[in-house]
PDB file of C-alpha atoms in Angstrom:
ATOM      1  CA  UNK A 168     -68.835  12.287  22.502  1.00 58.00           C
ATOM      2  CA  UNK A 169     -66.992   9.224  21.581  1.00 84.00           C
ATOM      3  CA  UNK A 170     -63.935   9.012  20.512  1.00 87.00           C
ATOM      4  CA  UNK A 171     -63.773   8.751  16.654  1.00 88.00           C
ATOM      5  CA  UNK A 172     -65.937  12.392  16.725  1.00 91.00           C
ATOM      6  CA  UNK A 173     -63.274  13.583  19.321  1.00 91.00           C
ATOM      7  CA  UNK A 174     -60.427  12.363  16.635  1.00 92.00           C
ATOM      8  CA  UNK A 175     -62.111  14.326  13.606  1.00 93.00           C
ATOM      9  CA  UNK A 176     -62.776  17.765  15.337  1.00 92.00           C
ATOM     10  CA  UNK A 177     -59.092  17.868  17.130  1.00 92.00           C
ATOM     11  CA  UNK A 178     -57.322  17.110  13.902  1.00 92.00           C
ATOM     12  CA  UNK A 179     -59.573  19.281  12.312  1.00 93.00           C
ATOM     13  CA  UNK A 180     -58.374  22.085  14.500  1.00 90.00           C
ATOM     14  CA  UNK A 181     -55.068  21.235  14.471  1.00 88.00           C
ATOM     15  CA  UNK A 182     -55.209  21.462  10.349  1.00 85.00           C
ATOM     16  CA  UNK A 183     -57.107  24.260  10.257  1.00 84.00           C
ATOM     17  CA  UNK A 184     -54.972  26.463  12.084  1.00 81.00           C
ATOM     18  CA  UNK A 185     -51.649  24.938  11.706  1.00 75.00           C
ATOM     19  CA  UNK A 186     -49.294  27.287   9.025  1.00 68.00           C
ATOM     20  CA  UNK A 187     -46.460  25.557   7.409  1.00 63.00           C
ATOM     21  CA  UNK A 188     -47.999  22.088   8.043  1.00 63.00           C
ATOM     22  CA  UNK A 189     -45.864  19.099   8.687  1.00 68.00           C
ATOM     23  CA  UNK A 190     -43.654  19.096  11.271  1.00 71.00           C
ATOM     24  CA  UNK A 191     -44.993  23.062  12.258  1.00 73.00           C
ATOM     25  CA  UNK A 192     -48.005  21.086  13.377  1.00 80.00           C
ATOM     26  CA  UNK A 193     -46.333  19.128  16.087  1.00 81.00           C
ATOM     27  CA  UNK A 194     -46.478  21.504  18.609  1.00 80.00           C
ATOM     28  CA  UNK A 195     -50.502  21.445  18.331  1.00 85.00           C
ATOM     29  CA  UNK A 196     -50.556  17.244  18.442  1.00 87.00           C
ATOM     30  CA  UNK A 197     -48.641  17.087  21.324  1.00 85.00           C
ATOM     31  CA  UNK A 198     -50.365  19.917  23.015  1.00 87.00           C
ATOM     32  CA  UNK A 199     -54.214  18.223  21.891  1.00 89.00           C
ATOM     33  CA  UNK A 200     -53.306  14.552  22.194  1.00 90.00           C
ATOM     34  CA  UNK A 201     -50.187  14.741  25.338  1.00 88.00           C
ATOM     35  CA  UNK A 202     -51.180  17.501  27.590  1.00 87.00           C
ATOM     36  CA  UNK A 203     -55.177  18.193  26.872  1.00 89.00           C
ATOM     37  CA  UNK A 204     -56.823  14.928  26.276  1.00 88.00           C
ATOM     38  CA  UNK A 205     -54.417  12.382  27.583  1.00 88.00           C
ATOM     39  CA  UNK A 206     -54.610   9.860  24.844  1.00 90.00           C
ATOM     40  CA  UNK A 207     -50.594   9.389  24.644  1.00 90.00           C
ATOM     41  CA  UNK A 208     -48.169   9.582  26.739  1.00 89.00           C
ATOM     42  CA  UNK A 209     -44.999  11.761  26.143  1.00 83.00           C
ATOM     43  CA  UNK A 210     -42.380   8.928  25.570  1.00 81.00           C
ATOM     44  CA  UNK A 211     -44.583   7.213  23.598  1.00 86.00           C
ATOM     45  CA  UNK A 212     -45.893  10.128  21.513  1.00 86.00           C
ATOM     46  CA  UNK A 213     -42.261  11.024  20.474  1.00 81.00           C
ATOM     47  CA  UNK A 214     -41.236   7.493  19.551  1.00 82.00           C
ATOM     48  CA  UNK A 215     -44.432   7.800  17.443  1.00 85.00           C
ATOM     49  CA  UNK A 216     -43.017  11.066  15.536  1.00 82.00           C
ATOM     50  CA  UNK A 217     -39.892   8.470  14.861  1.00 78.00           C
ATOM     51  CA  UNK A 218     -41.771   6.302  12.991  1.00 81.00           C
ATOM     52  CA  UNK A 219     -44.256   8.323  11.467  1.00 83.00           C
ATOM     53  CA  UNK A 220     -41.172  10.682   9.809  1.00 77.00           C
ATOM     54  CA  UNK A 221     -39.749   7.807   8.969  1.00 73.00           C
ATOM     55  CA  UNK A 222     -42.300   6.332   6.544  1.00 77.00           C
ATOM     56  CA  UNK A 223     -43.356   7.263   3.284  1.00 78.00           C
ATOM     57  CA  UNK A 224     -46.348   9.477   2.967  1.00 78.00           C
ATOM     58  CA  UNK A 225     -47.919  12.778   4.207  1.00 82.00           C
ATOM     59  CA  UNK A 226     -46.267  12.886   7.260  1.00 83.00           C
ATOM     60  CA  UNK A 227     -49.743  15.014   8.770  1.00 85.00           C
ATOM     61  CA  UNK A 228     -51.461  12.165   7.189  1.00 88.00           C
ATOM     62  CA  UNK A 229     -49.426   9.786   9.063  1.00 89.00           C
ATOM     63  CA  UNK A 230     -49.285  11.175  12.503  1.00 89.00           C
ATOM     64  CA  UNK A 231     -53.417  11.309  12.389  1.00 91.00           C
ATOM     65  CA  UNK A 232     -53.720   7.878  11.187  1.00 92.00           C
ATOM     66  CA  UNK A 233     -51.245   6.409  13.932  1.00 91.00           C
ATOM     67  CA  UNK A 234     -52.969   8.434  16.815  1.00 92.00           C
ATOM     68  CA  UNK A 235     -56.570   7.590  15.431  1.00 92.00           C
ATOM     69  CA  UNK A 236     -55.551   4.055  15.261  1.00 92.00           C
ATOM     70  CA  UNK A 237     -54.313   3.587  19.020  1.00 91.00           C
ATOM     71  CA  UNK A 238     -56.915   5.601  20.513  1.00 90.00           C
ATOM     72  CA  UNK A 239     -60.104   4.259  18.758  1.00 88.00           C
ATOM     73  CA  UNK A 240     -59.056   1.695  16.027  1.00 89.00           C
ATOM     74  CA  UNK A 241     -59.818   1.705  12.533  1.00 90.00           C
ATOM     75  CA  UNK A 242     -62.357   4.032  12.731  1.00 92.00           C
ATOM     76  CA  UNK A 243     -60.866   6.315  14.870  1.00 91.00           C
ATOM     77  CA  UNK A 244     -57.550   6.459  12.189  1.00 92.00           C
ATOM     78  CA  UNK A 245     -60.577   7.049   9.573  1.00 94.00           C
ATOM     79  CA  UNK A 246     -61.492  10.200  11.491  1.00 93.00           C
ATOM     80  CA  UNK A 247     -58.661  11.614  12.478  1.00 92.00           C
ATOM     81  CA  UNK A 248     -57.265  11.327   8.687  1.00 92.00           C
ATOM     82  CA  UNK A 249     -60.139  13.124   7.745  1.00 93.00           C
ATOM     83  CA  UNK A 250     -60.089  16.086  10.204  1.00 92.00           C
ATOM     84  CA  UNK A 251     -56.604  16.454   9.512  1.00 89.00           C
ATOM     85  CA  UNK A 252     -56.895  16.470   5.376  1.00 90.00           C
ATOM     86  CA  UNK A 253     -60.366  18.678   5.134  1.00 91.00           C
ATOM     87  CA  UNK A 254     -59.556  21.587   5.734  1.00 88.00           C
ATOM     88  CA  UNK A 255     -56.201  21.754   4.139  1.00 84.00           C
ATOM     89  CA  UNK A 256     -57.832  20.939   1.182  1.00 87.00           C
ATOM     90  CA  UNK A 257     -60.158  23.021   1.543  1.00 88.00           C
ATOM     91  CA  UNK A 258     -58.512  26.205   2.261  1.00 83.00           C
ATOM     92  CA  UNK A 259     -56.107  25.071  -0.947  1.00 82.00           C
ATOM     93  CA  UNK A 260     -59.169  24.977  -3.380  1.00 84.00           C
ATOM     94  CA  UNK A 261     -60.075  28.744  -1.789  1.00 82.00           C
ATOM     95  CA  UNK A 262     -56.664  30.148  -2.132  1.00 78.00           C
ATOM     96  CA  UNK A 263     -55.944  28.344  -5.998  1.00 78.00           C
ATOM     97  CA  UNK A 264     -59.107  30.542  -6.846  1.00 78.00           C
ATOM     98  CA  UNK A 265     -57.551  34.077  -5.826  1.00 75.00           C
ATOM     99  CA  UNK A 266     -53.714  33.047  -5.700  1.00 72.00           C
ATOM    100  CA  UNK A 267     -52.793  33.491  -8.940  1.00 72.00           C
ATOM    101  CA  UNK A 268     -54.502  37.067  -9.394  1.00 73.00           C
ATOM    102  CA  UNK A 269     -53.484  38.500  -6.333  1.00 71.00           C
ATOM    103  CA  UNK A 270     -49.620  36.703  -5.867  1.00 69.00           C
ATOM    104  CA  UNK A 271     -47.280  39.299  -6.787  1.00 71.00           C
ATOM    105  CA  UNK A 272     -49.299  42.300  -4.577  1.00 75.00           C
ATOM    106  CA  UNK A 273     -46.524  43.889  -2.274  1.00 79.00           C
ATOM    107  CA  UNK A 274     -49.330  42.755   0.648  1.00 79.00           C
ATOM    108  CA  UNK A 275     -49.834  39.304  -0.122  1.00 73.00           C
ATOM    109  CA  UNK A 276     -45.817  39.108  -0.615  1.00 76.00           C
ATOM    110  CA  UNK A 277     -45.505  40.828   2.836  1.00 82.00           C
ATOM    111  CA  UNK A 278     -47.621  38.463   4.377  1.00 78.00           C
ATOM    112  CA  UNK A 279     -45.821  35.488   3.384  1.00 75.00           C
ATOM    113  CA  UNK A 280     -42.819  37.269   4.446  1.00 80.00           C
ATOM    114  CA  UNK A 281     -44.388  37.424   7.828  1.00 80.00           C
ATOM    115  CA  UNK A 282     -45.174  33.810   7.922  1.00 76.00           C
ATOM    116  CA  UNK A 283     -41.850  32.379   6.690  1.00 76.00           C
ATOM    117  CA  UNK A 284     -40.384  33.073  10.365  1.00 79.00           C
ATOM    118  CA  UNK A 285     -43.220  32.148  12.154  1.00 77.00           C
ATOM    119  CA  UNK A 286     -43.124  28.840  10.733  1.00 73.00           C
ATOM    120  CA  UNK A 287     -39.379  28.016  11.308  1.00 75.00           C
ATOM    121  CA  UNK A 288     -40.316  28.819  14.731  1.00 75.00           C
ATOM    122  CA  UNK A 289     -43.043  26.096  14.727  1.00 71.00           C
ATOM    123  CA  UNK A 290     -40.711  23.938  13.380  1.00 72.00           C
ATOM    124  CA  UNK A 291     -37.929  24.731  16.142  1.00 77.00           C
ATOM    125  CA  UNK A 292     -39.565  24.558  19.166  1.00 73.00           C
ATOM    126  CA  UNK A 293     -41.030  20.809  19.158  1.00 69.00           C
ATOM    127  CA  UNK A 294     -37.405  19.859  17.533  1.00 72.00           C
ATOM    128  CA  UNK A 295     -35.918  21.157  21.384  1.00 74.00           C
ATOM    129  CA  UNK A 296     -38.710  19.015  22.910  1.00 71.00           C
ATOM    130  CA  UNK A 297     -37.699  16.105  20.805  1.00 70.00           C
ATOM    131  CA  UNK A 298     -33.844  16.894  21.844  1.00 71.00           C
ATOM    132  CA  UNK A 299     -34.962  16.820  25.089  1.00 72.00           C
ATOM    133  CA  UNK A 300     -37.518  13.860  25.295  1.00 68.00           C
ATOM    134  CA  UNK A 301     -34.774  11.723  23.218  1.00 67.00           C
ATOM    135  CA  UNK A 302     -32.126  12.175  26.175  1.00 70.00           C
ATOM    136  CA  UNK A 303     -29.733  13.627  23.894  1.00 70.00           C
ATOM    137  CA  UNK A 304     -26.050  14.064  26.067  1.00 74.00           C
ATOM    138  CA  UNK A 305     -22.457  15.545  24.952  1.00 73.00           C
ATOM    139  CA  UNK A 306     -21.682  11.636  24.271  1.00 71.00           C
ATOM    140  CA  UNK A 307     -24.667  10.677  21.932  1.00 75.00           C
ATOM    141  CA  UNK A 308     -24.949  14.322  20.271  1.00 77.00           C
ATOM    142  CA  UNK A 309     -22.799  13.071  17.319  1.00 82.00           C
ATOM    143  CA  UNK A 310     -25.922  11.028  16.007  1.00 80.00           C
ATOM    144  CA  UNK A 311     -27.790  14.413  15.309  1.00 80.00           C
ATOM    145  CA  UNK A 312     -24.952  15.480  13.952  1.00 84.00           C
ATOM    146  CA  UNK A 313     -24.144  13.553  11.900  1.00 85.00           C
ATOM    147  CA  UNK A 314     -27.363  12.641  10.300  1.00 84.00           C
ATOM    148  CA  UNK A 315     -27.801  16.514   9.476  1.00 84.00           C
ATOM    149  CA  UNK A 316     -24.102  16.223   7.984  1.00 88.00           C
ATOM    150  CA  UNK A 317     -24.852  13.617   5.957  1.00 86.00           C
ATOM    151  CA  UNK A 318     -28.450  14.964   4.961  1.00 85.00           C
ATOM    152  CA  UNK A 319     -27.516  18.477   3.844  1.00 85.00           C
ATOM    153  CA  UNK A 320     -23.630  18.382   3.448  1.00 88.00           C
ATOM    154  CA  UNK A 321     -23.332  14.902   1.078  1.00 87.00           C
ATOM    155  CA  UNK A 322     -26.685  15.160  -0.246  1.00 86.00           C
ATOM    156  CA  UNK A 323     -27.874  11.821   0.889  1.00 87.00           C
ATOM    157  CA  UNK A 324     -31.210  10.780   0.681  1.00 83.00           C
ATOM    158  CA  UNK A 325     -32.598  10.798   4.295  1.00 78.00           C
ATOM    159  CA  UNK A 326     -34.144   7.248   3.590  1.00 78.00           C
ATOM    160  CA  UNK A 327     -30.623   5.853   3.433  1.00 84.00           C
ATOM    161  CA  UNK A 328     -30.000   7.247   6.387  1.00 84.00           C
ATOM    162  CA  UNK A 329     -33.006   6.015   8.216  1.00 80.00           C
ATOM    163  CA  UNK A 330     -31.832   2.694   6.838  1.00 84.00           C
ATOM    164  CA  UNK A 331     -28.687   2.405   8.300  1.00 86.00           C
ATOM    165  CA  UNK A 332     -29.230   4.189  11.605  1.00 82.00           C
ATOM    166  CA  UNK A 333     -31.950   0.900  12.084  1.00 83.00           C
ATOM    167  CA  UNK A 334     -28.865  -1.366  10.881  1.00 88.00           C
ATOM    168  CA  UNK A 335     -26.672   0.533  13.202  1.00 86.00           C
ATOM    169  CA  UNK A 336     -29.325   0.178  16.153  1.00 84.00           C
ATOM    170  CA  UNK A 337     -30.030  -3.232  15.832  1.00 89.00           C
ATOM    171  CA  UNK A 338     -25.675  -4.392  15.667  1.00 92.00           C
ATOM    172  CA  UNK A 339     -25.836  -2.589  18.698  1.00 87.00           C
ATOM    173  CA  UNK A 340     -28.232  -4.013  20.766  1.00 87.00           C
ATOM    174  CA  UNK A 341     -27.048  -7.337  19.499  1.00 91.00           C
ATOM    175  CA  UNK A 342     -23.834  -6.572  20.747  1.00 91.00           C
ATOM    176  CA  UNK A 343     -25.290  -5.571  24.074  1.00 87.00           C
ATOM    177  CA  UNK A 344     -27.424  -8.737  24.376  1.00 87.00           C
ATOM    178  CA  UNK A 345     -24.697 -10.814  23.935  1.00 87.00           C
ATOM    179  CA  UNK A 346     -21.890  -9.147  26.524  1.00 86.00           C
ATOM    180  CA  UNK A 347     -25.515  -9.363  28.858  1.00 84.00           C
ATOM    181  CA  UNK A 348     -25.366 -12.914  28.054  1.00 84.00           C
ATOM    182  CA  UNK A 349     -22.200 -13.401  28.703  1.00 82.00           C
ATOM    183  CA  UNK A 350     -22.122 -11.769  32.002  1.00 81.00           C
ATOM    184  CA  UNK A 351     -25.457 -13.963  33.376  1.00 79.00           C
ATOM    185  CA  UNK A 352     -23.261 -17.081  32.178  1.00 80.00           C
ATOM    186  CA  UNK A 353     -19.920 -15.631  33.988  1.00 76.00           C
ATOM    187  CA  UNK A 354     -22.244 -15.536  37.441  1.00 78.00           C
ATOM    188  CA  UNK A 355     -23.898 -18.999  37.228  1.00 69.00           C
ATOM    189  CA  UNK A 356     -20.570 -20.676  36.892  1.00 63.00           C
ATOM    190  CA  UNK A 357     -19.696 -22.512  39.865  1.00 59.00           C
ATOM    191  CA  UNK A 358     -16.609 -21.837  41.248  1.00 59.00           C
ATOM    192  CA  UNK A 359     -14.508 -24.643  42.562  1.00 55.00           C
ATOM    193  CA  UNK A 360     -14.203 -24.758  46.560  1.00 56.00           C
ATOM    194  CA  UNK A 361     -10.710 -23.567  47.605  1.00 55.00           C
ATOM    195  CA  UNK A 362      -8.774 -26.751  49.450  1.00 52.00           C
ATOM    196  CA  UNK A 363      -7.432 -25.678  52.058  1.00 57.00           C
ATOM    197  CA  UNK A 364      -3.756 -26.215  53.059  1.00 54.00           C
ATOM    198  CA  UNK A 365      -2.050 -28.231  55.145  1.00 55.00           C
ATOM    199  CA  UNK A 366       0.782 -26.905  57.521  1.00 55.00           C
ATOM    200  CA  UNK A 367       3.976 -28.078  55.792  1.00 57.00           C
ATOM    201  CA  UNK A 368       2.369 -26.349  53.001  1.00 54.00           C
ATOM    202  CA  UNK A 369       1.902 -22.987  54.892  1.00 51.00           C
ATOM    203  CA  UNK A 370       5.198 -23.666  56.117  1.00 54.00           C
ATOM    204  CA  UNK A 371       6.919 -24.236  52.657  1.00 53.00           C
ATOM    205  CA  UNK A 372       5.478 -21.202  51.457  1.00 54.00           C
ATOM    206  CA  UNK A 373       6.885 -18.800  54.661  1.00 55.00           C
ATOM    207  CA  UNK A 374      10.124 -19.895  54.102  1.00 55.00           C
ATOM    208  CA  UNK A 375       9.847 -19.140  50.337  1.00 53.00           C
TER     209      UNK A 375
END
């Protein structure tokens, strides 16, 4: 099967079955395109959920078209984009029909009540593997912390944050490169050969 089909029926899995959508759905990709087929690696796959959150768009939308596009190209991003919007869509058409007749039935509302859980849950458990992957420690945990502060405590938009965490990334490697520069200049220096002294020097300096 090549690999454009392969794109289209995994991400048409994965958004067929995935409740909550968005970021509930990462647990599937990384299970489909890390651990089962092998197309990305870990590290990679979670730097890829970095930039795909931090884009505009669908962020489903975006995580297909990145993976379809380093696996098979153009028209493998094609594919994957479609497997991952069809049956959303259609499963939205189905429920728009019936939703609005049936909403306020104590099942339906039980049902959702059911769900709300389960999808925090989805939502929590790739966000630990993310933790993890990203080699968060007691000294760098204030990043995280931070960013949620400023997110749901000062009501700032999370693309201003984004924005200055890049800004505050690249001062820092700057300021790395340059104390690395530094250092490589410090060890090519030549030092000066030490003269060595003469004995009414040595002597001079005993009786000192």
């Amino acid at each position: 099967m090549k690999k454009p089909l392969q794109l289209f029926f995994t991400f048409f899995k994965i958004g067929a079955f995935t409740l909550g959508g968005g970021y509930a759905m990462l647990s599937m990709v990384e299970k489909a395109v890390v651990d089962q087929k092998k197309w990305i690696p870990n590290d990679e796959f979670w730097d890829m959920i970095a930039v795909v959150q931090s884009l505009p768009g669908v962020f489903a939308v975006n995580t297909a078209l990145y993976v379809g596009h380093r696996v098979a190209g153009r028209s493998g991003a094609f594919a994957a984009m479609l497997g991952a919007i069809i049956p959303s869509i259609t499963i939205i058409l189905l429920l728009a029909t019936v939703f609005r007749e049936y909403r306020d039935q104590p099942v339906v509302e039980r049902i959702f009540k059911g769900i709300r859980p389960c999808v925090v849950a989805l939502i929590l458990a790739p966000s630990l593997r993310m933790i993890k992957s990203a080699k968060v420690t007691w000294k760098t945990a204030i990043i995280p912390i931070a960013t949620v502060l400023l997110i749901w405590w000062c009501k700032i938009s999370p693309a201003y944050v984004i924005l200055a965490a890049i800004a505050g990334s690249l001062i820092y490697a700057l300021i790395l490169s340059r104390r690395e520069t530094a250092r490589l200049r410090d060890c090519e220096t030549p030092r000066s050969p030490e003269v060595p002294k003469s004995r009414s020097q040595k002597g001079k300096e005993a009786e000192s």
